Amino acid sequence: MTLLAVSGLDVFYGDLRALSGVELSVAPGEVVAVVGANGAGKSTLLKAIAGTRRARAGSVHFQGQDITGAAAYRRVKMGLALVPEGRRVFPSLTVEENLLVGGHLAKDPKANLSRVYELLPLLVRLRGRMSASLSGGEQQALAIGRALMSQPKLLMIDELSLGLAPVVVERLYATIEAMKQTGDLSIILVDQNIARVMNIADQISLLLEGRVIRHGPTSSFSKSEIVKGYFGA
Amino acid sequence: MTIKILNLVIQGLLLGGFYALFAAGLSLVFGVMRIVNLAHGDLSIVAAYFAVILMDALHLSVFAALLPVILLLFAIGYGLQAGLLNRIMGSGVMRPLLVTFGLSVIIQNVLLMVFSSDPVGLKGGAMSTGGIQLSDSISVGYLPVLTLVLSVVLLFGLETYLRRTRGGRAVRATSDDDETAQLMGINHRQIYCLAMALALGLVAVAGVVMGVRSTFAPSLGSFRLIFAYEAVIIGGMGSIWGTFLGALALGVAQSLGSAISPAWALLAGHAVFLAMLAFRPTGLLPKTVGV
Amino acid sequence: MRRAELGFLWCCFVALAAAPFWAGEGIVRKLVAFLTVLAMVQLWNLMAGFGGVVSVGQQAYVGIGAYAMWSASAWFGISPFLGVLVGGAVAGLLAIPTSRLAFRLKGAYFAVGTWVIAEVYRLLVVNFSQMGSGTGVTISAAVRMDREMRGNVTYWLALAVALAAFLVVYLVLRSRVGIALTAIRDSDVAAGSLGVDVGRVKLWIYIVCSAGTGLAGAVAYLSVLRIQPDAAFSVNWSSLMIFLAVIGGLGTIEGPIIGTVIFFVLQETLYRYGSLYLIVLGLFAVIITVWLPQGVWGVIRGGRSGNVLVPHRVPPALPASLSPAVAATGPGASTNSTSTN
């Protein structure tokens, strides 16, 4: 039983082909890492799954339902969440307001709020702060917490550790590990931190110039193969 | 002399309260969608004529007519956004400007054909004529005071809605970043409709108050838009209380200018606007937080 | 441009230039109105359609041009015909301080700002008794002239202004600046990456178009002989410029011609119904903006791209070093830069 099934996905920016014939599947509780060079189409793939980019061809199925044409906000209700590249916290909202917006569709946002504070305790003392005044790491934690507020079944994180200090990255990965341990959340992870990605991912998809050139269990990849993947070789 | 100036300032502040009713909606719409609705002022005239019709046909008092007028303008705002403007959102600033400018000209000329250019007013009874004598040379009318109170109450209500409710937070999130707001499950197009509907609801109140204060005619809409716009720019583009402050400043400037001549009332208001552009383009209260 | 097209344009020009010899006074007067409006629409189209500068305040320069022409004649005894040039020059000069203020406003706020500034110019004239205050002025020097000579020279001036407007658009579009303008229309960032100072280009276009609008306004009022501030500074001038450019086809050199023709046909058929023609034009403009943004000319032209009258020059390719970056992030990529690590 797959949670997410992407097949034959083509995405264009104008005349520019960003993705061609991409296949991807994610099983419940699985962590899948999407690896590739800058411009390989990782962000585009996540956006197409989240619904902020339209596919020109191919399909996206979530829990057996065809969501290819569904609006982004409808996909959230079904259990998809994306932590976008660059965090994209709402700068004029406080930390807690950001989280509450993340729980826009939740039946009981207060309950979700306490769960998120439990998972990301550093947000508790920041709750009244304007999110624009947070450090990059704090913003990333907030962006993850905000995405979790909708109680997703599939969480997608774009560029988890980009621009963050190593110690912050370590803490974020510990959080992801904790989420993985609960077993009821699937994750698609895009990140440049090879060691940590290989450590946490069950499956890896290697993207090159908009195509998936290899997909398989993490154990089937050698580290040098992944390194080459990042450089687009 | 001092008393005379004090009187002018007081009348100006009261006038500013009236302008704030027009400006708040313009500011809200720009904050959420980055568009300026050039038909904003003309729609306030539509609201006033609708009140005329209700009061004539159903013999309603102006208070009884207010609620249906608000509901109508709310619906027009929602429909305008859903049916027309949402089709061109996200394609830059030009197309919304062209469309709302077209609407402005259409509305103004249709009103002209239907109601002619003869000025009409709304009967407000004792409230519109009575006042309180503060001193020998200073008296304030009930209506201007009520208008100022009403505008503070409505703006406070709007702020509370935006700060404290789920829908209001969704509006502010969409204002910050509409693409990311969609990732939170927010239907941004619906938020646009809501913002336009709220803005025109405020415009409805403004239009009815305008009709009670003085007579009006179809061509007045452009002036309403320009005053609302100046209040927004003077106030600092995008914060509710900044816009309120801008409206007060504009009112005071016009009131002081009116001591010279009616044309100077307008010029003094424009002068404050231009001086603001020249020396403090961020306005009185630049946007820091929220819509 | 091909030989046949050039020949056709020459024939049109000769026929137009000879209009006073084959057409009656009424038609010549209508042609003056047509040509002056056409020039204004063409210039507004250059600003908005090519440069992305949307102004709702160009009536300022119609009024300034007309009043400057009148002042030159009434105060300094300059012939009203030469006064037209003064009108254009004063409009261009006043466009400089005006733009300094207006360009501080961004996007949608800019448009309304220009409108407010046009209002300020109107109010200044209304408050200036030497300029006839609110009741307006008559161009007496022109009234005293031989009627036929005045009508003919005014007509040739109108033709010259309209041709000059076309020439300006044509030259601008063929120049380096033209490529920059096309780039601005697509994206300020892209234009910046081509090494184009977007702000300066927009400013210059604004000033040139305002001067041209001043010329056209002066000629238009030379034809009607009486200037009133509420009419000369009326936002209805902007309505015409905007609606006709949009209806004809924004960003094309042919669009304004089509738009202006549609306007005159409508005005002739609907003149009995007051301002109905404005309502119809407004409806057309709204419908076209939402559903047919390429305008009537775009529909006629169909799929073909580029202007027929202006040979399309291929913009330089993006520098090779830039292309992969564009491919990587794409036009819709994140522009948010809130990370503060």
PDB file of N, CA and C in Angstrom, chain A residues 8-52:
ATOM      1  N   GLY A   8       4.855   9.597 -14.120  1.00  0.00           N
ATOM      2  CA  GLY A   8       4.975  10.278 -15.418  1.00  0.00           C
ATOM      3  C   GLY A   8       4.846  11.788 -15.343  1.00  0.00           C
ATOM      4  N   LEU A   9       5.330  12.385 -14.239  1.00  0.00           N
ATOM      5  CA  LEU A   9       5.067  13.802 -13.984  1.00  0.00           C
ATOM      6  C   LEU A   9       5.948  14.724 -14.842  1.00  0.00           C
ATOM      7  N   ASP A  10       5.297  15.605 -15.612  1.00  0.00           N
ATOM      8  CA  ASP A  10       5.991  16.656 -16.369  1.00  0.00           C
ATOM      9  C   ASP A  10       5.591  18.010 -15.795  1.00  0.00           C
ATOM     10  N   VAL A  11       6.590  18.845 -15.483  1.00  0.00           N
ATOM     11  CA  VAL A  11       6.292  20.205 -15.036  1.00  0.00           C
ATOM     12  C   VAL A  11       7.133  21.180 -15.850  1.00  0.00           C
ATOM     13  N   PHE A  12       6.517  22.282 -16.269  1.00  0.00           N
ATOM     14  CA  PHE A  12       7.213  23.283 -17.074  1.00  0.00           C
ATOM     15  C   PHE A  12       7.177  24.632 -16.382  1.00  0.00           C
ATOM     16  N   TYR A  13       8.244  25.407 -16.569  1.00  0.00           N
ATOM     17  CA  TYR A  13       8.200  26.849 -16.280  1.00  0.00           C
ATOM     18  C   TYR A  13       8.209  27.549 -17.620  1.00  0.00           C
ATOM     19  N   GLY A  14       7.069  27.982 -18.071  1.00  0.00           N
ATOM     20  CA  GLY A  14       7.006  28.524 -19.424  1.00  0.00           C
ATOM     21  C   GLY A  14       7.357  27.422 -20.403  1.00  0.00           C
ATOM     22  N   ASP A  15       8.379  27.665 -21.197  1.00  0.00           N
ATOM     23  CA  ASP A  15       8.796  26.639 -22.150  1.00  0.00           C
ATOM     24  C   ASP A  15       9.880  25.739 -21.580  1.00  0.00           C
ATOM     25  N   LEU A  16      10.281  26.064 -20.366  1.00  0.00           N
ATOM     26  CA  LEU A  16      11.404  25.360 -19.763  1.00  0.00           C
ATOM     27  C   LEU A  16      10.911  24.107 -19.057  1.00  0.00           C
ATOM     28  N   ARG A  17      11.453  22.954 -19.436  1.00  0.00           N
ATOM     29  CA  ARG A  17      11.002  21.717 -18.813  1.00  0.00           C
ATOM     30  C   ARG A  17      11.774  21.512 -17.507  1.00  0.00           C
ATOM     31  N   ALA A  18      11.049  21.485 -16.391  1.00  0.00           N
ATOM     32  CA  ALA A  18      11.701  21.327 -15.090  1.00  0.00           C
ATOM     33  C   ALA A  18      11.690  19.871 -14.637  1.00  0.00           C
ATOM     34  N   LEU A  19      10.630  19.156 -14.951  1.00  0.00           N
ATOM     35  CA  LEU A  19      10.550  17.742 -14.592  1.00  0.00           C
ATOM     36  C   LEU A  19      10.039  16.974 -15.796  1.00  0.00           C
ATOM     37  N   SER A  20      10.589  15.787 -16.042  1.00  0.00           N
ATOM     38  CA  SER A  20      10.012  14.993 -17.123  1.00  0.00           C
ATOM     39  C   SER A  20       9.893  13.534 -16.722  1.00  0.00           C
ATOM     40  N   GLY A  21       8.679  13.062 -16.748  1.00  0.00           N
ATOM     41  CA  GLY A  21       8.377  11.666 -16.491  1.00  0.00           C
ATOM     42  C   GLY A  21       8.822  11.182 -15.122  1.00  0.00           C
ATOM     43  N   VAL A  22       8.644  12.002 -14.109  1.00  0.00           N
ATOM     44  CA  VAL A  22       9.129  11.632 -12.775  1.00  0.00           C
ATOM     45  C   VAL A  22       8.200  10.613 -12.121  1.00  0.00           C
ATOM     46  N   GLU A  23       8.811   9.559 -11.572  1.00  0.00           N
ATOM     47  CA  GLU A  23       8.072   8.540 -10.808  1.00  0.00           C
ATOM     48  C   GLU A  23       8.564   8.602  -9.378  1.00  0.00           C
ATOM     49  N   LEU A  24       7.638   8.487  -8.444  1.00  0.00           N
ATOM     50  CA  LEU A  24       8.053   8.468  -7.037  1.00  0.00           C
ATOM     51  C   LEU A  24       6.932   7.830  -6.239  1.00  0.00           C
ATOM     52  N   SER A  25       7.312   6.940  -5.295  1.00  0.00           N
ATOM     53  CA  SER A  25       6.263   6.446  -4.417  1.00  0.00           C
ATOM     54  C   SER A  25       6.778   6.433  -2.982  1.00  0.00           C
ATOM     55  N   VAL A  26       5.862   6.697  -2.063  1.00  0.00           N
ATOM     56  CA  VAL A  26       6.206   6.766  -0.652  1.00  0.00           C
ATOM     57  C   VAL A  26       5.230   5.885   0.110  1.00  0.00           C
ATOM     58  N   ALA A  27       5.764   4.988   0.932  1.00  0.00           N
ATOM     59  CA  ALA A  27       4.908   4.105   1.742  1.00  0.00           C
ATOM     60  C   ALA A  27       4.660   4.753   3.099  1.00  0.00           C
ATOM     61  N   PRO A  28       3.599   4.359   3.790  1.00  0.00           N
ATOM     62  CA  PRO A  28       3.325   4.946   5.103  1.00  0.00           C
ATOM     63  C   PRO A  28       4.500   4.753   6.052  1.00  0.00           C
ATOM     64  N   GLY A  29       4.859   5.783   6.780  1.00  0.00           N
ATOM     65  CA  GLY A  29       5.928   5.700   7.767  1.00  0.00           C
ATOM     66  C   GLY A  29       7.324   5.758   7.188  1.00  0.00           C
ATOM     67  N   GLU A  30       7.427   5.902   5.872  1.00  0.00           N
ATOM     68  CA  GLU A  30       8.722   5.854   5.211  1.00  0.00           C
ATOM     69  C   GLU A  30       9.343   7.252   5.098  1.00  0.00           C
ATOM     70  N   VAL A  31      10.686   7.295   5.164  1.00  0.00           N
ATOM     71  CA  VAL A  31      11.384   8.553   4.889  1.00  0.00           C
ATOM     72  C   VAL A  31      12.096   8.417   3.544  1.00  0.00           C
ATOM     73  N   VAL A  32      11.719   9.270   2.595  1.00  0.00           N
ATOM     74  CA  VAL A  32      12.334   9.227   1.267  1.00  0.00           C
ATOM     75  C   VAL A  32      13.135  10.513   1.077  1.00  0.00           C
ATOM     76  N   ALA A  33      14.392  10.347   0.679  1.00  0.00           N
ATOM     77  CA  ALA A  33      15.203  11.532   0.392  1.00  0.00           C
ATOM     78  C   ALA A  33      15.264  11.715  -1.114  1.00  0.00           C
ATOM     79  N   VAL A  34      15.075  12.964  -1.554  1.00  0.00           N
ATOM     80  CA  VAL A  34      15.236  13.282  -2.973  1.00  0.00           C
ATOM     81  C   VAL A  34      16.556  14.031  -3.106  1.00  0.00           C
ATOM     82  N   VAL A  35      17.445  13.455  -3.919  1.00  0.00           N
ATOM     83  CA  VAL A  35      18.808  13.962  -3.997  1.00  0.00           C
ATOM     84  C   VAL A  35      19.104  14.395  -5.423  1.00  0.00           C
ATOM     85  N   GLY A  36      19.808  15.523  -5.573  1.00  0.00           N
ATOM     86  CA  GLY A  36      20.186  15.966  -6.909  1.00  0.00           C
ATOM     87  C   GLY A  36      20.860  17.320  -6.836  1.00  0.00           C
ATOM     88  N   ALA A  37      21.461  17.719  -7.945  1.00  0.00           N
ATOM     89  CA  ALA A  37      22.167  18.996  -7.986  1.00  0.00           C
ATOM     90  C   ALA A  37      21.175  20.146  -7.976  1.00  0.00           C
ATOM     91  N   ASN A  38      21.691  21.340  -7.802  1.00  0.00           N
ATOM     92  CA  ASN A  38      20.859  22.535  -7.952  1.00  0.00           C
ATOM     93  C   ASN A  38      20.254  22.543  -9.339  1.00  0.00           C
ATOM     94  N   GLY A  39      18.947  22.748  -9.410  1.00  0.00           N
ATOM     95  CA  GLY A  39      18.317  22.791 -10.721  1.00  0.00           C
ATOM     96  C   GLY A  39      17.884  21.436 -11.240  1.00  0.00           C
ATOM     97  N   ALA A  40      18.077  20.398 -10.416  1.00  0.00           N
ATOM     98  CA  ALA A  40      17.665  19.071 -10.855  1.00  0.00           C
ATOM     99  C   ALA A  40      16.150  18.928 -10.827  1.00  0.00           C
ATOM    100  N   GLY A  41      15.482  19.791 -10.057  1.00  0.00           N
ATOM    101  CA  GLY A  41      14.017  19.739 -10.026  1.00  0.00           C
ATOM    102  C   GLY A  41      13.430  19.272  -8.704  1.00  0.00           C
ATOM    103  N   LYS A  42      14.279  19.253  -7.655  1.00  0.00           N
ATOM    104  CA  LYS A  42      13.780  18.754  -6.358  1.00  0.00           C
ATOM    105  C   LYS A  42      12.648  19.624  -5.821  1.00  0.00           C
ATOM    106  N   SER A  43      12.903  20.930  -5.766  1.00  0.00           N
ATOM    107  CA  SER A  43      11.872  21.849  -5.248  1.00  0.00           C
ATOM    108  C   SER A  43      10.614  21.800  -6.100  1.00  0.00           C
ATOM    109  N   THR A  44      10.820  21.736  -7.406  1.00  0.00           N
ATOM    110  CA  THR A  44       9.668  21.679  -8.308  1.00  0.00           C
ATOM    111  C   THR A  44       8.836  20.430  -8.030  1.00  0.00           C
ATOM    112  N   LEU A  45       9.525  19.320  -7.788  1.00  0.00           N
ATOM    113  CA  LEU A  45       8.810  18.076  -7.504  1.00  0.00           C
ATOM    114  C   LEU A  45       7.952  18.237  -6.243  1.00  0.00           C
ATOM    115  N   LEU A  46       8.552  18.809  -5.187  1.00  0.00           N
ATOM    116  CA  LEU A  46       7.791  18.995  -3.947  1.00  0.00           C
ATOM    117  C   LEU A  46       6.610  19.936  -4.160  1.00  0.00           C
ATOM    118  N   LYS A  47       6.850  20.996  -4.940  1.00  0.00           N
ATOM    119  CA  LYS A  47       5.757  21.947  -5.191  1.00  0.00           C
ATOM    120  C   LYS A  47       4.640  21.285  -5.996  1.00  0.00           C
ATOM    121  N   ALA A  48       5.023  20.443  -6.929  1.00  0.00           N
ATOM    122  CA  ALA A  48       3.998  19.773  -7.735  1.00  0.00           C
ATOM    123  C   ALA A  48       3.185  18.822  -6.862  1.00  0.00           C
ATOM    124  N   ILE A  49       3.842  18.179  -5.900  1.00  0.00           N
ATOM    125  CA  ILE A  49       3.107  17.287  -4.997  1.00  0.00           C
ATOM    126  C   ILE A  49       2.211  18.106  -4.069  1.00  0.00           C
ATOM    127  N   ALA A  50       2.742  19.252  -3.614  1.00  0.00           N
ATOM    128  CA  ALA A  50       1.955  20.090  -2.703  1.00  0.00           C
ATOM    129  C   ALA A  50       0.852  20.848  -3.434  1.00  0.00           C
ATOM    130  N   GLY A  51       1.035  21.042  -4.740  1.00  0.00           N
ATOM    131  CA  GLY A  51      -0.029  21.670  -5.519  1.00  0.00           C
ATOM    132  C   GLY A  51       0.186  23.129  -5.848  1.00  0.00           C
ATOM    133  N   THR A  52       1.346  23.691  -5.496  1.00  0.00           N
ATOM    134  CA  THR A  52       1.574  25.088  -5.860  1.00  0.00           C
ATOM    135  C   THR A  52       2.191  25.210  -7.259  1.00  0.00           C
TER     136      THR A  52
END
